[in-house]
mmCIF file of C-alpha atoms in Angstrom:
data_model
loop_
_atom_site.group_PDB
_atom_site.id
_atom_site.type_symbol
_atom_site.label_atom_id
_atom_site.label_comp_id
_atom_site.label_asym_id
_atom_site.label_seq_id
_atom_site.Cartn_x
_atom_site.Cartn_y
_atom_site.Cartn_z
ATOM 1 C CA UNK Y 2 -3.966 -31.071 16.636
ATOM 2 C CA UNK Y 3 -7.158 -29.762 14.714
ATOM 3 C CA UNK Y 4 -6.891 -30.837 11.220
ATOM 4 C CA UNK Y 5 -7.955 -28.841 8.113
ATOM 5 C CA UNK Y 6 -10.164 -31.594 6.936
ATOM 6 C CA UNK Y 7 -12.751 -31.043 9.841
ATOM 7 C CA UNK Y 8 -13.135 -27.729 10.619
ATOM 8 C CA UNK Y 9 -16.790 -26.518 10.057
ATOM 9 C CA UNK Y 10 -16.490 -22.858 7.909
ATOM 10 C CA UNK Y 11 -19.169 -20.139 8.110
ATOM 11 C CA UNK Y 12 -18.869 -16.720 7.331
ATOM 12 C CA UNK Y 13 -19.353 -15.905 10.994
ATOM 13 C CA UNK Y 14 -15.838 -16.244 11.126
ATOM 14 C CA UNK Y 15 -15.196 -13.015 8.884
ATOM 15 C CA UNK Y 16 -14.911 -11.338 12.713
ATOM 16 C CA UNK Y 17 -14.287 -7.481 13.379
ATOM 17 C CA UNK Y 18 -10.742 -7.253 14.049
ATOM 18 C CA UNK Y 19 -9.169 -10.446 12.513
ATOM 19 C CA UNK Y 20 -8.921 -11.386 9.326
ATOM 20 C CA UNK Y 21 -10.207 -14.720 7.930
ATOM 21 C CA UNK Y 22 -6.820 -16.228 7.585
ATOM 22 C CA UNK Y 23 -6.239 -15.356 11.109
ATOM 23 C CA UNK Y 24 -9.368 -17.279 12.477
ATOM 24 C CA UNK Y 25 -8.581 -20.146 10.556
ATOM 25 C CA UNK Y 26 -4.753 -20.144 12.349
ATOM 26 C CA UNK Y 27 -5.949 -19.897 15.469
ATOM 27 C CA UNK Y 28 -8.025 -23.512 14.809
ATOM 28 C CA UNK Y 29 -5.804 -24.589 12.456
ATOM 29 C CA UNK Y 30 -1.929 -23.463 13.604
ATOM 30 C CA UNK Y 31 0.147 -23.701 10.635
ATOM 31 C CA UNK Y 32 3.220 -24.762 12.946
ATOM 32 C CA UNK Y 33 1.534 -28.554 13.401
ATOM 33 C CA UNK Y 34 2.301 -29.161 9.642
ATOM 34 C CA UNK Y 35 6.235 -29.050 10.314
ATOM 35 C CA UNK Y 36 7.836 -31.526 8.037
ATOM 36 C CA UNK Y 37 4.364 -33.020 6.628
ATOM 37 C CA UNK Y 38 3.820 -32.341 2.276
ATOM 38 C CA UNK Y 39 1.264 -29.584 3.856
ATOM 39 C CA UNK Y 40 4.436 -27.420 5.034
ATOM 40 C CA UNK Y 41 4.651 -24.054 3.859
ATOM 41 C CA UNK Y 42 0.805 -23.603 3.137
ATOM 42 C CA UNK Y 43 -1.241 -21.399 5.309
ATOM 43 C CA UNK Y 44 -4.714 -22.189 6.777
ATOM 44 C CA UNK Y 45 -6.615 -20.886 4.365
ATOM 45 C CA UNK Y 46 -4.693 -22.350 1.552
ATOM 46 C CA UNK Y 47 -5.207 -25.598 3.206
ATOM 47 C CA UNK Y 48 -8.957 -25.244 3.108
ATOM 48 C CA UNK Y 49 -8.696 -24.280 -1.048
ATOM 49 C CA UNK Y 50 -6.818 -27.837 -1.247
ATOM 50 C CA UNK Y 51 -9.247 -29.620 1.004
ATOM 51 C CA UNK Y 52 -11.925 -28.785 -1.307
ATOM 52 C CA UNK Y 53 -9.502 -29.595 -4.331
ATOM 53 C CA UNK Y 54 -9.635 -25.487 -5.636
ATOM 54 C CA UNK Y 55 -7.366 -24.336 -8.032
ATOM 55 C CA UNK Y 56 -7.320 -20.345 -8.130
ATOM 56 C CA UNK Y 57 -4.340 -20.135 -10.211
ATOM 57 C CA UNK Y 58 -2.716 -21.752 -13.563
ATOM 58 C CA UNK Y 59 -3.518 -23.256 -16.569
ATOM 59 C CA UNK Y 60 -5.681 -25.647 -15.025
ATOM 60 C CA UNK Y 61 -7.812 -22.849 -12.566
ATOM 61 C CA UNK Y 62 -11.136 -23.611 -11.805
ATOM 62 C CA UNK Y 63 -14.115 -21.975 -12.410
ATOM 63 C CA UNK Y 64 -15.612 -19.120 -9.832
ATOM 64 C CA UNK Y 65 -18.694 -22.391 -9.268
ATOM 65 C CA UNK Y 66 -15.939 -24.483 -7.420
ATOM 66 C CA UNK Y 67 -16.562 -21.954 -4.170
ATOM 67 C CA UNK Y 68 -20.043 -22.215 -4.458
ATOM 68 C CA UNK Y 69 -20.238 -26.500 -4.299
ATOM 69 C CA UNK Y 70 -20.601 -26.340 -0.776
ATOM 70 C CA UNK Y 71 -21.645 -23.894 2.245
ATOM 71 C CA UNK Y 72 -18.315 -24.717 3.711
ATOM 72 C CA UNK Y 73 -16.356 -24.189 0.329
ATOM 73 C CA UNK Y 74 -18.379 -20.884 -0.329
ATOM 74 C CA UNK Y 75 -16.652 -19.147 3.263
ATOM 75 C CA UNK Y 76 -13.907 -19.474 1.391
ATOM 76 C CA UNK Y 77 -14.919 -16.707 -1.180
ATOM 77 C CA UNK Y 78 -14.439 -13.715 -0.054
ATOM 78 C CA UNK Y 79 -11.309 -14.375 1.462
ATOM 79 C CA UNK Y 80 -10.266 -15.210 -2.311
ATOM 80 C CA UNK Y 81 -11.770 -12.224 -3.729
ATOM 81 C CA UNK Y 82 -9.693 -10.026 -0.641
ATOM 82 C CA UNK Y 83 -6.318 -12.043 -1.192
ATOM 83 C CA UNK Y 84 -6.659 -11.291 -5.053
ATOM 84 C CA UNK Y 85 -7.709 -7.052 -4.163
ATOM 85 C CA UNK Y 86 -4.158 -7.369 -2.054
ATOM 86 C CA UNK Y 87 -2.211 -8.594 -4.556
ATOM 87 C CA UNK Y 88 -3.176 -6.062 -7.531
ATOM 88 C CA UNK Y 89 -2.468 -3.410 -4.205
ATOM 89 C CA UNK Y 90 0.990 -4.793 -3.633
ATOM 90 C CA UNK Y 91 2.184 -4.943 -7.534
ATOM 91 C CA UNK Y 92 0.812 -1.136 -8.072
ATOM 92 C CA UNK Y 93 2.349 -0.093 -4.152
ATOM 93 C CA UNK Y 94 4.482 3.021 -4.351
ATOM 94 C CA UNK Y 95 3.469 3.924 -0.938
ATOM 95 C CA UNK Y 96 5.919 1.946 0.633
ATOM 96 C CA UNK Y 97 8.588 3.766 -0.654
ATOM 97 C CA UNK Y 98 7.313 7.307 0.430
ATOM 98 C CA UNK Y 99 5.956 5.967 4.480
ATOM 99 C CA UNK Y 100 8.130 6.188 7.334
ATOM 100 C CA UNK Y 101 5.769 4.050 9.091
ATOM 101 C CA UNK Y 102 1.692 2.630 8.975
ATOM 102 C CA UNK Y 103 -0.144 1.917 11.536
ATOM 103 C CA UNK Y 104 -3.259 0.092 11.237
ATOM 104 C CA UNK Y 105 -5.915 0.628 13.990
ATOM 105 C CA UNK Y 106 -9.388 -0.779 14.552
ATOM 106 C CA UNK Y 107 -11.880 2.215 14.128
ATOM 107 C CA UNK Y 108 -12.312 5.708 12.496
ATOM 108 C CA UNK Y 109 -10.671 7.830 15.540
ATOM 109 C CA UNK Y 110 -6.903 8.308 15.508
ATOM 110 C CA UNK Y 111 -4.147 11.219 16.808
ATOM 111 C CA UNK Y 112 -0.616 11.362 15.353
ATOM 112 C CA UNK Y 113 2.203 12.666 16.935
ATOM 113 C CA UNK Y 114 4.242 15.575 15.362
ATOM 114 C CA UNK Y 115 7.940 17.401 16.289
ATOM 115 C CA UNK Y 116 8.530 20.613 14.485
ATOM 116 C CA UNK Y 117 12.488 20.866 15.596
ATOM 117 C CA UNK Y 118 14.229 24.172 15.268
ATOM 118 C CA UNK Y 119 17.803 25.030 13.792
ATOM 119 C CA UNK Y 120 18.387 24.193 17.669
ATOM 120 C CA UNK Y 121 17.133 21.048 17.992
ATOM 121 C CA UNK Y 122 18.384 19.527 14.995
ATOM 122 C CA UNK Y 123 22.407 20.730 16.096
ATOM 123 C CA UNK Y 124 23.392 18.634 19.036
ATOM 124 C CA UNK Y 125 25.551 21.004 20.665
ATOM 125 C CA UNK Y 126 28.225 20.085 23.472
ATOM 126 C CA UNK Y 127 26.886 20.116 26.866
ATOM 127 C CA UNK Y 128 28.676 21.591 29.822
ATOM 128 C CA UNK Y 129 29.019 19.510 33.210
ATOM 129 C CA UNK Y 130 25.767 19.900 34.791
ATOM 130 C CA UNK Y 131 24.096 21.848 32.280
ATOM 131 C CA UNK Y 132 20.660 20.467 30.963
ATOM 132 C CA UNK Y 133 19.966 18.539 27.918
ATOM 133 C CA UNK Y 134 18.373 20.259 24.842
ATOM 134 C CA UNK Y 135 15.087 18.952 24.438
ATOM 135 C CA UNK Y 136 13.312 17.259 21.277
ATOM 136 C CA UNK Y 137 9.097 18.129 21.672
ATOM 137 C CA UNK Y 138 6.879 15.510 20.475
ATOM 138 C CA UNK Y 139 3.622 15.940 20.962
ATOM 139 C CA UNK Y 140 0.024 14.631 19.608
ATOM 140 C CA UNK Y 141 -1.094 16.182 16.621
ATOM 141 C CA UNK Y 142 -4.502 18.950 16.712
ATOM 142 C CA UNK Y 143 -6.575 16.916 14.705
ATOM 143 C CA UNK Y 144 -7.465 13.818 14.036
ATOM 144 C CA UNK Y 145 -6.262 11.727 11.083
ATOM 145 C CA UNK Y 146 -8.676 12.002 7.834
ATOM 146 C CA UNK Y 147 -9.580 8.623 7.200
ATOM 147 C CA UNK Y 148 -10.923 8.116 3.377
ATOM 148 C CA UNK Y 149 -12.332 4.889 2.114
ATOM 149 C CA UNK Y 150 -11.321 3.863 -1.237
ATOM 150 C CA UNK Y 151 -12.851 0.574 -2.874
ATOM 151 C CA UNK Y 152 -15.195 -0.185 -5.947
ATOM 152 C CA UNK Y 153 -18.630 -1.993 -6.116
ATOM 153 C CA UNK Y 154 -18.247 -5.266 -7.645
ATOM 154 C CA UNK Y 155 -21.519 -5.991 -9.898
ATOM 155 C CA UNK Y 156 -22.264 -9.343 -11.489
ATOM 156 C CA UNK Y 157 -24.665 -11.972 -11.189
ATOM 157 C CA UNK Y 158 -23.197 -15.468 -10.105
ATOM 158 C CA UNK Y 159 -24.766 -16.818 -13.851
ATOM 159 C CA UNK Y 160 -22.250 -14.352 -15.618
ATOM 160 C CA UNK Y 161 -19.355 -15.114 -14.123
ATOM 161 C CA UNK Y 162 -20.238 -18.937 -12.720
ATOM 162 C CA UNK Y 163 -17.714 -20.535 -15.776
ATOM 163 C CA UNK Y 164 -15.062 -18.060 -16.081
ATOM 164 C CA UNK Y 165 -11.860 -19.893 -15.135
ATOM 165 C CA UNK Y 166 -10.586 -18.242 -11.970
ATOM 166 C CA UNK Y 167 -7.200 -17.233 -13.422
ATOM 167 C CA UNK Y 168 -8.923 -14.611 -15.505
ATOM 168 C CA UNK Y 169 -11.590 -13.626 -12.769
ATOM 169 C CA UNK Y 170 -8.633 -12.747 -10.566
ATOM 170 C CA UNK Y 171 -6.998 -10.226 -12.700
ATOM 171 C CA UNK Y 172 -10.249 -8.351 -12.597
ATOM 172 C CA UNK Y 173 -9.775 -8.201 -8.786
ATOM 173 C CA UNK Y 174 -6.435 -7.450 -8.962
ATOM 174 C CA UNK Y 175 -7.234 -4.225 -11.515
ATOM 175 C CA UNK Y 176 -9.607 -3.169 -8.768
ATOM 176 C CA UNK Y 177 -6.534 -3.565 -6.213
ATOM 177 C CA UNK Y 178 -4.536 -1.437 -8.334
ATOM 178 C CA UNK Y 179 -7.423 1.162 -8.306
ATOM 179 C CA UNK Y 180 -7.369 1.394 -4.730
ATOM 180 C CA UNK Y 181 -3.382 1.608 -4.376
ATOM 181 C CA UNK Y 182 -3.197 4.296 -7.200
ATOM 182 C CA UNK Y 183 -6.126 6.361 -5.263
ATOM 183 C CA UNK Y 184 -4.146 6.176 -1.726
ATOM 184 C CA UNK Y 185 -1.058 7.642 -3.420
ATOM 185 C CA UNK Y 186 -3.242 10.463 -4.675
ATOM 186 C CA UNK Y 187 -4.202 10.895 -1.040
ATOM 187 C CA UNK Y 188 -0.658 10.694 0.597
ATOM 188 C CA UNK Y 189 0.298 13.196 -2.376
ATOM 189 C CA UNK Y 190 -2.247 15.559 -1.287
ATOM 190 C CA UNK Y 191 -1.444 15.261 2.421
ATOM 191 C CA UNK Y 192 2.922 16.036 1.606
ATOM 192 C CA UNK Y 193 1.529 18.972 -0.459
ATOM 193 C CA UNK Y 194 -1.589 20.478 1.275
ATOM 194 C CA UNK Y 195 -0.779 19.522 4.854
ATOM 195 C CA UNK Y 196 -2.929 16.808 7.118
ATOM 196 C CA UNK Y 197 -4.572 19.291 8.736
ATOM 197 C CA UNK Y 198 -2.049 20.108 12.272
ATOM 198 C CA UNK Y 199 0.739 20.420 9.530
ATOM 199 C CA UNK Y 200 0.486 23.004 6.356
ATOM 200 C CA UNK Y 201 1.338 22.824 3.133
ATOM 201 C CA UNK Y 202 5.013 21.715 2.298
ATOM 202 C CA UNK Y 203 7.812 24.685 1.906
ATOM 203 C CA UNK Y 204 7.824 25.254 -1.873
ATOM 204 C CA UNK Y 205 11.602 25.630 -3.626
ATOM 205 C CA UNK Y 206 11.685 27.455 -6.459
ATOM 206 C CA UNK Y 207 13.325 26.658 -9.633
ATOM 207 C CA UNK Y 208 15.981 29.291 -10.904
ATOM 208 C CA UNK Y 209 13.874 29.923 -14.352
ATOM 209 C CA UNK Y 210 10.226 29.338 -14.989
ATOM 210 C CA UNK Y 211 9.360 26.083 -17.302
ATOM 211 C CA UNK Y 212 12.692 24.427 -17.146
ATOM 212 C CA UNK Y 213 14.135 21.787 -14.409
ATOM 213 C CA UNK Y 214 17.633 21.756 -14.445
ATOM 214 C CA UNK Y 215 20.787 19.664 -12.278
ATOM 215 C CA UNK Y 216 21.346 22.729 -10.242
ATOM 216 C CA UNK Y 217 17.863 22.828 -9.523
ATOM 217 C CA UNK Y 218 17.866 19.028 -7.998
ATOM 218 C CA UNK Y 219 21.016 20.589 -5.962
ATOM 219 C CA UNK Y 220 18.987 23.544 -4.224
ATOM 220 C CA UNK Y 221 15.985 20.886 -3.253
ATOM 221 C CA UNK Y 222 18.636 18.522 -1.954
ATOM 222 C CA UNK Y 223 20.636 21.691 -0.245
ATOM 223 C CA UNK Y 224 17.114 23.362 1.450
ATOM 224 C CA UNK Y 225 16.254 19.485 2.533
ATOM 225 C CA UNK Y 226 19.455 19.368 4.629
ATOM 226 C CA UNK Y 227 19.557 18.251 7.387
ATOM 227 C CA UNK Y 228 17.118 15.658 6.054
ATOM 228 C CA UNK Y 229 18.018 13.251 3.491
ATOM 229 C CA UNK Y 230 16.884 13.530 -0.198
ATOM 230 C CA UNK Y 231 16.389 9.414 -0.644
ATOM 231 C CA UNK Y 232 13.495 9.846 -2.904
ATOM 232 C CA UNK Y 233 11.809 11.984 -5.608
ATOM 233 C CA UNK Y 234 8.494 11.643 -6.756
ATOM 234 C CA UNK Y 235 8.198 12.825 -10.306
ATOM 235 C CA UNK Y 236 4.960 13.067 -12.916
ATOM 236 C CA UNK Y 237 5.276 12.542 -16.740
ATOM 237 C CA UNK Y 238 6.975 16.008 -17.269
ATOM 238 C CA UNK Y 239 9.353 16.133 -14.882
ATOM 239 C CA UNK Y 240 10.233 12.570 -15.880
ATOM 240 C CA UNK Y 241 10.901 13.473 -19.103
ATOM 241 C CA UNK Y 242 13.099 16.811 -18.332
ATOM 242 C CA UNK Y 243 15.021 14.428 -15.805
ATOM 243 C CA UNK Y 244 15.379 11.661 -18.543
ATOM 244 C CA UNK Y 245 16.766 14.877 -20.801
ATOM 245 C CA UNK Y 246 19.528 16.042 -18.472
ATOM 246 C CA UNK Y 247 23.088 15.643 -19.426
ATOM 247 C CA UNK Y 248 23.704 14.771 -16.392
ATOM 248 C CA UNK Y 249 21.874 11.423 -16.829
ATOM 249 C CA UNK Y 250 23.380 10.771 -20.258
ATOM 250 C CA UNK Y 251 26.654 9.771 -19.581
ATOM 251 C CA UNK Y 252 27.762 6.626 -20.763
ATOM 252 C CA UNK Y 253 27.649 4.319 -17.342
ATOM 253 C CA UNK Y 254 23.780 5.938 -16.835
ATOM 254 C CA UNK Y 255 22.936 4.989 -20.425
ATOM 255 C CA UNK Y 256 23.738 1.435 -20.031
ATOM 256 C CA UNK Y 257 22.166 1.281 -17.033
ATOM 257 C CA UNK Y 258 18.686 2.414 -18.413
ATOM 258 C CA UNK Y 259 18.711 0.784 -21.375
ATOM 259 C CA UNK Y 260 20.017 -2.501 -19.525
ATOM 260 C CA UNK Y 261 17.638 -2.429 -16.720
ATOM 261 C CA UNK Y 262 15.102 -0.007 -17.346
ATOM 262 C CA UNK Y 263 16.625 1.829 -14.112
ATOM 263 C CA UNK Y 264 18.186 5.282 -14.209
ATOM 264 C CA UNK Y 265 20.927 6.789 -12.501
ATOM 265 C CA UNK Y 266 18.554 8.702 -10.202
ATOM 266 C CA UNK Y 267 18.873 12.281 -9.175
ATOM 267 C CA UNK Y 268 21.713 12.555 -5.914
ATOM 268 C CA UNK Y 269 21.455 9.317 -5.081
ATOM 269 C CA UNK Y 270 17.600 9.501 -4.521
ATOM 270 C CA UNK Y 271 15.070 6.567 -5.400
ATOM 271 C CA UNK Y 272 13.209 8.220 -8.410
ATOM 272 C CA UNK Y 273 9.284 7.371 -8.540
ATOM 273 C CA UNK Y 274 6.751 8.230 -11.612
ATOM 274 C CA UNK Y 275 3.428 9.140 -10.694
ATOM 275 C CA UNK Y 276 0.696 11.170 -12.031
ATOM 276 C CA UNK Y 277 -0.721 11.981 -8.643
ATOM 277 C CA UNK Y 278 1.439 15.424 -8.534
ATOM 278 C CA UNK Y 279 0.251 18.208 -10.943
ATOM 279 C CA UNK Y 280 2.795 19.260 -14.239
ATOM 280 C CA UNK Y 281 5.229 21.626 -12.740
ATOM 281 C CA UNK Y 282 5.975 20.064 -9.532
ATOM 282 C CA UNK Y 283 8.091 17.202 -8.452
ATOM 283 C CA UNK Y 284 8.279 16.305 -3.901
ATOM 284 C CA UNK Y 285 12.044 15.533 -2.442
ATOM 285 C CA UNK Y 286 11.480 13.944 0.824
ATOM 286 C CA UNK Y 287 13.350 11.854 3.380
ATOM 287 C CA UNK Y 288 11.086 8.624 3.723
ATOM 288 C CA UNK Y 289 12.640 7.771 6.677
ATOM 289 C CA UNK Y 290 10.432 10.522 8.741
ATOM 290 C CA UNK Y 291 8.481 12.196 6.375
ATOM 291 C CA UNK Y 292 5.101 10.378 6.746
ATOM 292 C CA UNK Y 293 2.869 7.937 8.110
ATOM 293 C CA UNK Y 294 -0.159 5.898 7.147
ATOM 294 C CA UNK Y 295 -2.752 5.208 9.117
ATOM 295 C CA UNK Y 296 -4.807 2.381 8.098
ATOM 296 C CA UNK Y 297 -8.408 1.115 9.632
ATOM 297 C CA UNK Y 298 -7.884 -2.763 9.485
ATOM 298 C CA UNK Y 299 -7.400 -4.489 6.258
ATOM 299 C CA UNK Y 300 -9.177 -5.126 3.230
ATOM 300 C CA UNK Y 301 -13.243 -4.916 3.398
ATOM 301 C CA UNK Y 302 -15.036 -7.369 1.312
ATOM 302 C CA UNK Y 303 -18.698 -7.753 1.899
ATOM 303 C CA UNK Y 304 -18.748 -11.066 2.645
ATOM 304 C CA UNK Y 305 -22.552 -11.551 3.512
ATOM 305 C CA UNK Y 306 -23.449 -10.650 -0.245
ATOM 306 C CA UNK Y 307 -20.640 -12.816 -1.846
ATOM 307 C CA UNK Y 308 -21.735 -15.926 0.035
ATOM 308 C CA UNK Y 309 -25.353 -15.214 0.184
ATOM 309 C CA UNK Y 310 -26.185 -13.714 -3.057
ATOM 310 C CA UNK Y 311 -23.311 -15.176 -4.864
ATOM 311 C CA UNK Y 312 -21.843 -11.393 -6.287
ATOM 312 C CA UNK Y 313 -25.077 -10.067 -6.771
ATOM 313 C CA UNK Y 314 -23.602 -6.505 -5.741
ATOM 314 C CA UNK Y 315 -20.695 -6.522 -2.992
ATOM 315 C CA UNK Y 316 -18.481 -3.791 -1.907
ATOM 316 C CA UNK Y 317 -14.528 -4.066 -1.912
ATOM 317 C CA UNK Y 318 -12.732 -0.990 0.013
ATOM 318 C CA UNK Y 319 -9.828 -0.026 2.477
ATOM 319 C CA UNK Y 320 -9.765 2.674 4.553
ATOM 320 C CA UNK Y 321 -6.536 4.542 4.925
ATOM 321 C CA UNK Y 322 -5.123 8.445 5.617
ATOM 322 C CA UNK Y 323 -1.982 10.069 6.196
ATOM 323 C CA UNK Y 324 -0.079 12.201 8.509
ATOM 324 C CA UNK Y 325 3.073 14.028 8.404
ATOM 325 C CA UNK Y 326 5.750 13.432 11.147
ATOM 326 C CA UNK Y 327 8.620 15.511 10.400
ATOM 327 C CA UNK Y 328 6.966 18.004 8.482
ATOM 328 C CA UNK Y 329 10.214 19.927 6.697
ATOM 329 C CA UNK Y 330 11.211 16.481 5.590
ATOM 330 C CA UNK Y 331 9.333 17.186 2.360
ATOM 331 C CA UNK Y 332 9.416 19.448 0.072
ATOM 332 C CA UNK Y 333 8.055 20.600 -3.354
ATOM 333 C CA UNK Y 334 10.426 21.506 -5.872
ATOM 334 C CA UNK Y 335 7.890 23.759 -8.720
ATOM 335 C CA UNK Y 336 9.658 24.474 -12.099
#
């Protein structure tokens, strides 16, 4: 059993392909604390209570409690990463919109793609000894644009050497935010404009110019078929018009807003606000096949300049893109 009390950190361990949590596991399984008062803590928390750090509460510690020790100062980047994730995962919409992600180690990657016809999609009844229809699924024309999204985090360790964790973390966690609001914009794009094998999604037209209507939510759900319509992504206008519909007035959908904050959405369909689709436009899509995200490992902190320099200047970034699987399994609804 390797305890957590002895294990000699160094930033070497921030190796290509694993995360620092993961290296630490791997010396330090989390499995040989069954039933001890360390249960339920992973290896890197561990190492923040070995060196008594608090990175959360009332009684936080300052950003100097890293910096003590060599060892303790490892620990840093990992801190300022875990923070990044967390503002990611309270802005993430993307979840809601992916049909799958795929994370990969490099810049390189090929999708696959199936373009079914009327055809395919009917499963018609096969005579004795007849052959099977056939589904094509092939590997997509180009390559999967990868983009890198982050933010250069400036400060001198003097500036920021006595602000109480607590607080420095909901800097990080802004910056997190950043990044997730940025990768919508890109997934957005990609439904829209096409990923570069697939064009631009099939645009439905509304019956009058300016105005979004029930029976328009109908026709996207209708032209969607045989796909399902389980979610609608919506900016500030469109919100708005939906909010206005009679429809969505009735008494059981007013209680339910003004209860919960959640409206009765459109068909059934998960309704999303975001301002990463132009006024005028609002995307139906079945999230089930519609699209997949392609991500290049995890979160990249530069941990050299954190421990060395002590946040002299050090980069924060992820590196993520988007391809369409299904591509009629979206569609733009303009108004």
């Amino acid at each position: 059993m390797a305890f957590y009390d002895s294990i000699r950190l160094e930033k070497g361990m921030y190796a290509a392909g694993k995360s620092f949590t993961q290296v630490l596991e791997e010396l330090d399984p989390s499995e040989n604390y069954r039933n001890t008062e360390l249960e339920g803590l992973d290896a890197y928390q561990r190492q923040l209570k070995r060196f008594d750090i608090k990175v959360g509460g009332a009684a936080s510690d300052t950003v100097s409690k890293f910096f003590q020790t060599s060892d303790s100062a490892a620990l840093f980047p990992e801190y300022v990463s875990r923070a990044v994730r967390q503002g990611m995962e309270r802005n993430d919409i993307i979840s809601d919109i992916i049909a799958a992600k795929t994370v990969i180690e490099g810049m390189d990657y090929r999708s696959v793609v199936s373009v079914p016809g009327v055809e395919e999609k009917s499963l018609k009844p096969v005579s004795e000894g007849a052959a099977l229809p056939t589904t094509t699924i092939k590997t997509s024309e180009s390559l999967v644009k990868l983009q890198k999204r982050g933010r250069m985090l400036v400060a001198s360790y003097e500036a920021v050497k006595f602000q109480k964790l607590d607080l420095f973390t909901v800097t990080l966690r802004q910056i997190g935010a950043y990044i997730a609001r940025q990768q919508l914009d890109d997934a957005v794009n990609v439904i829209v404009s096409g990923d570069g094998s697939n064009g631009a999604a099939q645009v439905v037209n509304a019956a009058s110019s300016g105005s979004l209507s029930y029976d328009d939510l109908v026709k996207l759900w209708a032209e969607l078929s045989p796909y399902e319509l389980n979610t609608i992504l919506a900016p500030t206008d469109a919100m708005k018009k939906l909010l206005d519909m009679k429809e969505m007035k009735d008494s059981h959908a007013g209680l339910e807003f003004h209860g919960s904050g959640r409206m009765i959405t459109p068909l059934g369909a998960k309704l999303m606000h975001t301002k990463s689709i132009p006024s005028g436009k609002l995307i139906g899509l079945d999230k089930t096949c519609a699209l997949e995200m392609v991500q290049s490992g995890g979160i990249i902190t530069d941990h050299d300049k954190l421990i060395d320099r002590q946040l002299e200047r050090a980069s924060i970034s992820c590196i993520t893109g988007f391809a369409k699987i299904f591509p009629d399994s979206a569609k733009v609804l303009e108004y």
